[in-house]
CSV table of C-alpha atoms in Angstrom, one decimal:
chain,number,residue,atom,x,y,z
A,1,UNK,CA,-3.3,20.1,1.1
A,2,UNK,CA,-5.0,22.6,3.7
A,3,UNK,CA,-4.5,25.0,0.8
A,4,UNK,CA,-6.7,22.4,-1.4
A,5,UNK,CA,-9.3,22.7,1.4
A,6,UNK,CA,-9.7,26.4,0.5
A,7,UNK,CA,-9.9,26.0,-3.2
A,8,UNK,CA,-12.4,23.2,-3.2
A,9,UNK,CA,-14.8,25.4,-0.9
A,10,UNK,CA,-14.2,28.4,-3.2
A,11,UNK,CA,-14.9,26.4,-6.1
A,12,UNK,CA,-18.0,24.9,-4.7
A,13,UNK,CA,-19.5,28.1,-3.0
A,14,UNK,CA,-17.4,31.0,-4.3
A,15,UNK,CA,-17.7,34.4,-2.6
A,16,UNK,CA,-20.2,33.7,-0.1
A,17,UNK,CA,-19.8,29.9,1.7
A,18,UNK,CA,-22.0,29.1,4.0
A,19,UNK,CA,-21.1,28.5,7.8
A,20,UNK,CA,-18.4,25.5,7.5
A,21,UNK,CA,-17.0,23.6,10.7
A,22,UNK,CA,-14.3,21.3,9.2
A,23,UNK,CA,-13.6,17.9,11.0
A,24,UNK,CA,-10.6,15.5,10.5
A,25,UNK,CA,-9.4,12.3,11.8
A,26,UNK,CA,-5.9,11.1,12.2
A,27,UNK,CA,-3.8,13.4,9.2
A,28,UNK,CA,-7.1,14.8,8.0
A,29,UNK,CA,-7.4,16.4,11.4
A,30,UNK,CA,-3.8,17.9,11.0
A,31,UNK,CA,-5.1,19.4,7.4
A,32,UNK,CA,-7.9,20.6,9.3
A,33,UNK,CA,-6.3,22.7,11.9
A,34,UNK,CA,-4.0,24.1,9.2
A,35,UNK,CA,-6.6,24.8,7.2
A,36,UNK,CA,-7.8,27.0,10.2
A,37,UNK,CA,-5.2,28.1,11.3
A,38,UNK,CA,-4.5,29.8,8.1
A,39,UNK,CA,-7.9,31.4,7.9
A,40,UNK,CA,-8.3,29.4,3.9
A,41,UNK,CA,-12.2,29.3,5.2
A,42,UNK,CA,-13.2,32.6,5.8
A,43,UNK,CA,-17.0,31.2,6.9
A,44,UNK,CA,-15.1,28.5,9.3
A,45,UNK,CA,-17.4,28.0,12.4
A,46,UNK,CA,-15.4,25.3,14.6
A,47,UNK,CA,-13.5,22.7,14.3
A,48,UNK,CA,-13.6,19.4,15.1
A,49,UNK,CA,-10.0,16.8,15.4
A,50,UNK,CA,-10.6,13.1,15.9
A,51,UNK,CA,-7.6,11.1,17.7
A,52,UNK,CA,-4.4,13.0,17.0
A,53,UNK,CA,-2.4,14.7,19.0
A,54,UNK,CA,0.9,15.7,18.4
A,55,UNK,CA,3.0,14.1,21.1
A,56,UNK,CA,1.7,10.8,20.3
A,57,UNK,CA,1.8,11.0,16.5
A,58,UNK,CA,5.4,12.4,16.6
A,59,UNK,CA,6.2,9.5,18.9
A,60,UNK,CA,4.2,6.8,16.6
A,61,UNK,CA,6.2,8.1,13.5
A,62,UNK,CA,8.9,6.5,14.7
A,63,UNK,CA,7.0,2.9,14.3
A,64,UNK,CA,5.6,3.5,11.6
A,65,UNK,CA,7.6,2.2,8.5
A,66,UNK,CA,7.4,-1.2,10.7
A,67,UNK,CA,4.2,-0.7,11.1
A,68,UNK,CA,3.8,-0.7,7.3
A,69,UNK,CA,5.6,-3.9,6.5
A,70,UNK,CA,3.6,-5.2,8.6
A,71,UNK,CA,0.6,-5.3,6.6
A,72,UNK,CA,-0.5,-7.8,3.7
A,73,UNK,CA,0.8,-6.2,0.0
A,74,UNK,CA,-2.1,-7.7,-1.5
A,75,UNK,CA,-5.3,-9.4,-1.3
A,76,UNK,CA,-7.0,-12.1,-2.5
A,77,UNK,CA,-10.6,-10.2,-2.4
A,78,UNK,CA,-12.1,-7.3,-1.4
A,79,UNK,CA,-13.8,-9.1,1.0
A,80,UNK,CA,-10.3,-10.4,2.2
A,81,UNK,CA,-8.9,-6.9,2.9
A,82,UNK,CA,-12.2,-5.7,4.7
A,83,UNK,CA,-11.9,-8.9,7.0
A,84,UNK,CA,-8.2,-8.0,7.7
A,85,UNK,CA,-8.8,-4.4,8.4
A,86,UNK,CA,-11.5,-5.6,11.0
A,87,UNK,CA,-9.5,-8.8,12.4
A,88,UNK,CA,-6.1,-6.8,12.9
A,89,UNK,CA,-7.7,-4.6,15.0
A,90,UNK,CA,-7.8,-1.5,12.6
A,91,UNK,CA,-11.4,-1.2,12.3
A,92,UNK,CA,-13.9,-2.8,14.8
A,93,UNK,CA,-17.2,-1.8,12.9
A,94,UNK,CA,-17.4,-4.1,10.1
A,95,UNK,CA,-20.5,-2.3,8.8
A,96,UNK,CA,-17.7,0.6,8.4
A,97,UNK,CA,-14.9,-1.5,7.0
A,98,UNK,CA,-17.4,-2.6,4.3
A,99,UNK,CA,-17.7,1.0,3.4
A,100,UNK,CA,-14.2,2.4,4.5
A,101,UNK,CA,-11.5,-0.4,2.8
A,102,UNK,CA,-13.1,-0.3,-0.6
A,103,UNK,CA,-11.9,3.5,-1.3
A,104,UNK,CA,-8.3,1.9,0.5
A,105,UNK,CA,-7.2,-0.6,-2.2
A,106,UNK,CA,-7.5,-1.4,-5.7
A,107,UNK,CA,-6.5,-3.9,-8.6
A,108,UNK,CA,-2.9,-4.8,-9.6
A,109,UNK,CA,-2.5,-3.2,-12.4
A,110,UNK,CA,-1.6,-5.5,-15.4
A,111,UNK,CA,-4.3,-8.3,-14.2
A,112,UNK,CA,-7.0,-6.1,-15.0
A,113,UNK,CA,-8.1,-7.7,-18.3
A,114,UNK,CA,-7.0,-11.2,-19.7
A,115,UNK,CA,-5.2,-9.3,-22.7
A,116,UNK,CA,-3.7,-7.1,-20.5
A,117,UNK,CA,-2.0,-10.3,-18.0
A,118,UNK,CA,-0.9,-11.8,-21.3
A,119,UNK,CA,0.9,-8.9,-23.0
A,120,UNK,CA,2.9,-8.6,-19.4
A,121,UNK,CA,3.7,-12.2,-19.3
A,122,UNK,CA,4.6,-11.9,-22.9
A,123,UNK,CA,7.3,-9.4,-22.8
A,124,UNK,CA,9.2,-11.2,-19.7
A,125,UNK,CA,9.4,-14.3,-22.0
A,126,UNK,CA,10.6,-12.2,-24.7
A,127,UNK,CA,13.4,-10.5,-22.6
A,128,UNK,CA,14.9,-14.0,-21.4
A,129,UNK,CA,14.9,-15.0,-25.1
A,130,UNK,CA,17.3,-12.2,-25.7
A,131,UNK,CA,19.1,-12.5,-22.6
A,132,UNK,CA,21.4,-15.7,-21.7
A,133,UNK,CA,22.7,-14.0,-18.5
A,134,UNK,CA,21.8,-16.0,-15.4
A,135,UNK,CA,20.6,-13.0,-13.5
A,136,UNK,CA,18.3,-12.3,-15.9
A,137,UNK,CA,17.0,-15.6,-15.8
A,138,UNK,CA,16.4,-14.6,-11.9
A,139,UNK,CA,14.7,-11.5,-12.7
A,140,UNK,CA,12.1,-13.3,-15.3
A,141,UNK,CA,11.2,-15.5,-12.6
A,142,UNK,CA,11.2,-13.1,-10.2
A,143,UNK,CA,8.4,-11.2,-12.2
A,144,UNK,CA,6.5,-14.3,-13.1
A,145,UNK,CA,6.6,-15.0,-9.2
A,146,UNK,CA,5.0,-11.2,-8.7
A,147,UNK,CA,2.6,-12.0,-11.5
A,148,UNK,CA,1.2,-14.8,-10.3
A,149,UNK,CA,0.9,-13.4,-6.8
A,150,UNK,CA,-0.7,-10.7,-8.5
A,151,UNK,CA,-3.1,-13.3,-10.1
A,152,UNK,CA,-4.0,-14.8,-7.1
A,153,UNK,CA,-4.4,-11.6,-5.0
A,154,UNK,CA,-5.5,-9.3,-7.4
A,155,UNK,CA,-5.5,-6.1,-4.7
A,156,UNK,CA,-3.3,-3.9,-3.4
A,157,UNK,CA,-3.3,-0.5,-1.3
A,158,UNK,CA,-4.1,2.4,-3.0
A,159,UNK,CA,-1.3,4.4,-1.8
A,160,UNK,CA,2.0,3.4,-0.9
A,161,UNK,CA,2.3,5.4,2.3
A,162,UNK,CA,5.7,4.4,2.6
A,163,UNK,CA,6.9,6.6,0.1
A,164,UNK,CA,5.7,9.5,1.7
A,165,UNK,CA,7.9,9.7,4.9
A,166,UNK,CA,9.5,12.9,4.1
A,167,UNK,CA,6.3,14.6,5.0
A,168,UNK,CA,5.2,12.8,8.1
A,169,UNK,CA,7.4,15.2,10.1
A,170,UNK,CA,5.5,18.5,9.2
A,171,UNK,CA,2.2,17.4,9.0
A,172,UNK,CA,2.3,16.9,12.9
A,173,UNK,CA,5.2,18.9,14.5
A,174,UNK,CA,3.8,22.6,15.6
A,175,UNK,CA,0.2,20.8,16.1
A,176,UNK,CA,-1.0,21.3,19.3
A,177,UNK,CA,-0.2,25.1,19.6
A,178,UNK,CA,-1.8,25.3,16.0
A,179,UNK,CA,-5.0,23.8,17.2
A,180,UNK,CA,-4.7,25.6,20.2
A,181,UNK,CA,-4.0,28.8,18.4
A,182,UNK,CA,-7.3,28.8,16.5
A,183,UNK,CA,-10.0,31.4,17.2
A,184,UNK,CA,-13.1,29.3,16.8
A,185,UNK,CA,-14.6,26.9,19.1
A,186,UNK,CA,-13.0,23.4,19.1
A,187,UNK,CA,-13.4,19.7,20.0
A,188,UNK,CA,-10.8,16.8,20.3
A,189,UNK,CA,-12.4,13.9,20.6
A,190,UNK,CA,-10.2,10.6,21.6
A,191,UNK,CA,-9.9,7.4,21.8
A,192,UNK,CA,-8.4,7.1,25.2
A,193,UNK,CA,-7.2,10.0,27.1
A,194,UNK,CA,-3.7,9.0,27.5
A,195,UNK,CA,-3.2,10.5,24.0
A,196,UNK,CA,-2.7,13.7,25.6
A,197,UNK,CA,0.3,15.9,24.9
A,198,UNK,CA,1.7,18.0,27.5
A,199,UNK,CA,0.4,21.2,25.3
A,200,UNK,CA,-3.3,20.1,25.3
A,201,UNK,CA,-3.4,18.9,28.9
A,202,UNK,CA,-2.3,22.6,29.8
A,203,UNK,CA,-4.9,24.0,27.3
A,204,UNK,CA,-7.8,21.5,28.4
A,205,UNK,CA,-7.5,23.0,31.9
A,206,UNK,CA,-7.4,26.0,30.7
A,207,UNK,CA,-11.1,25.9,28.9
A,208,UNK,CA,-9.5,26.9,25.9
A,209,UNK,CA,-11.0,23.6,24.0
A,210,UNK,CA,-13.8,20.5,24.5
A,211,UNK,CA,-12.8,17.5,24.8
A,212,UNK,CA,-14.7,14.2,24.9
A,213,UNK,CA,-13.2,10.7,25.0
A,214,UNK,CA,-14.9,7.6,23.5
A,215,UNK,CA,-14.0,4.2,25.5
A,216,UNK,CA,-13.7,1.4,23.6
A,217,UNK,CA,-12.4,2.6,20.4
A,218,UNK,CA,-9.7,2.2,18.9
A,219,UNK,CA,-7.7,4.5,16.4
A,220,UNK,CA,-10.7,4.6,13.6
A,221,UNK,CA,-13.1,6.6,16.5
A,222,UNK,CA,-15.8,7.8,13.8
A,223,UNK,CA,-15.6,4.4,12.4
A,224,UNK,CA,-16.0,2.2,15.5
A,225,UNK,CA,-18.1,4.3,17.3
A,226,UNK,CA,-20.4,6.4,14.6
A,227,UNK,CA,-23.4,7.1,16.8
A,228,UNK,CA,-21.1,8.7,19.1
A,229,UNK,CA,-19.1,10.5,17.3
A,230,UNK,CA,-22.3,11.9,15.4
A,231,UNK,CA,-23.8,12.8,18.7
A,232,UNK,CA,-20.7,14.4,20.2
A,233,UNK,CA,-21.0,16.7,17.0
A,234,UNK,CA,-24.5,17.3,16.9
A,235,UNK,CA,-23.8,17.9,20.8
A,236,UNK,CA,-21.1,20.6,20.3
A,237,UNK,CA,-23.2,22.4,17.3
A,238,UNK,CA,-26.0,23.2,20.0
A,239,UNK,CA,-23.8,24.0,22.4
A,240,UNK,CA,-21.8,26.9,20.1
A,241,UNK,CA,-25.7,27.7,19.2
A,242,UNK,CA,-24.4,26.4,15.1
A,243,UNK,CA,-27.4,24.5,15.0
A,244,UNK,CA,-30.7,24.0,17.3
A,245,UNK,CA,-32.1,20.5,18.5
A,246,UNK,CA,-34.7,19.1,16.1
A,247,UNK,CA,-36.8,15.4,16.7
A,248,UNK,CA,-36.1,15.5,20.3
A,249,UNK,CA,-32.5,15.4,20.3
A,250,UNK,CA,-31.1,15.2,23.5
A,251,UNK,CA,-27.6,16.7,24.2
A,252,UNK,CA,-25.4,14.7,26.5
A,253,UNK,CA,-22.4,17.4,27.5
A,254,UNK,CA,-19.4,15.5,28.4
A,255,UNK,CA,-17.5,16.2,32.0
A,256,UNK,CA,-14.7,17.7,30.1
């Protein structure tokens, strides 16, 4: 995926990108440091992680599958899914979540069009016909019990981030000393600063990175607290001198 980074900006600029600083939140801010730390942006000017650290997301893996079953399979609307994202506690901006959860879920497949629900329901009937086991009997109901779920909450996620355990591992193991590793300039931005690994604790008192930390937040930083997030960025371009303060833009340098 960091790879894919690369090639999208090649395609879109080819030889000669213009000054890039990539920022990523949560696994996008994993693909962002290994996209730096493998030099795929040769223009790179900074980077910029939002609310992951290694220790904690190595530690949250462990959770996670339960985390997952945890959540609805489908939902009745897309309104529905935007007012669980916000009323579990997963996104606190519901101006975001209106924007955000869309892109998250989509339609059942099969229930898209009347023909297409019909030719479904169809073929179970069909099977039992030719079938007199009794589990089969169970399995025809169990479908017609999926496909009227289905009817009745015509969403689901996506992508089934279940299925895609075997990777969780290496997307965050090695992380800290990558984004420590990098030769640009660099900002973590948190939601609380318990997040902190033992790795980035030693670096952040060494200078060797800024850090900021948003109260108030909770995993979704750039989503519950835009404004800030946009002004600790515009903050660290001037800083770096990536950019110069237009419209009276004020820069507010955090204490760390």
């Amino acid at each position: 995926m960091a790879k894919d980074v690369g090639n999208v900006i090649e395609a879109m600029y080819g030889d000669l990108p213009p000054p890039i600083m990539l920022i990523g939140h949560s696994m996008g801010g994993a693909i962002a440091v290994h996209t730096a730390s493998s030099n795929l942006v040769p223009s790179l000017l900074g980077l910029c992680v939002i609310d992951v650290v290694e220790g904690t997301a190595m530690d949250a893996l462990n959770s996670m599958q339960n985390f997952l079953r945890g959540r609805p399979k489908t939902f009745k609307s897309l309104e529905n899914a935007i007012e669980w994202s916000v009323k579990s506690g997963q996104i606190r901006n519901l101006e975001s979540a209106r924007v955000s959860m869309v892109g998250q879920v989509k339609e059942c497949e099969g229930i898209t069009s009347p023909e297409g629900s019909k030719s479904v329901v169809e073929g179970i009937i069909e099977e039992d016909e030719d079938d007199e086991e009794g589990s089969e009997s169970v399995n025809k109901r169990k479908k017609e019990d999926d496909m009227e779920t289905k009817k009745d909450h015509p969403y689901t996620w996506r992508i089934e981030l279940a299925k895609t355990e075997k990777y969780w591992d290496g997307w965050f193991r090695g992380l800290s000393n990558l984004f420590l590793s990098c030769p640009i300039p660099k900002l973590l931005l948190l939601a609380g600063v318990d997040r902190l690994d033992k790795d980035l604790t030693i670096g952040q008192m060494q200078g060797k990175f800024q850090m900021q930390v948003l109260p108030q937040c909770g995993h979704a930083v750039h989503e519950d607290a835009p404004d800030k997030v946009a002004e600790a960025v515009a903050t660290f371009l001037i800083r770096n001198r990536f950019a110069e303060s237009v419209g009276g833009f004020q820069c507010v340098f955090p204490g760390c």
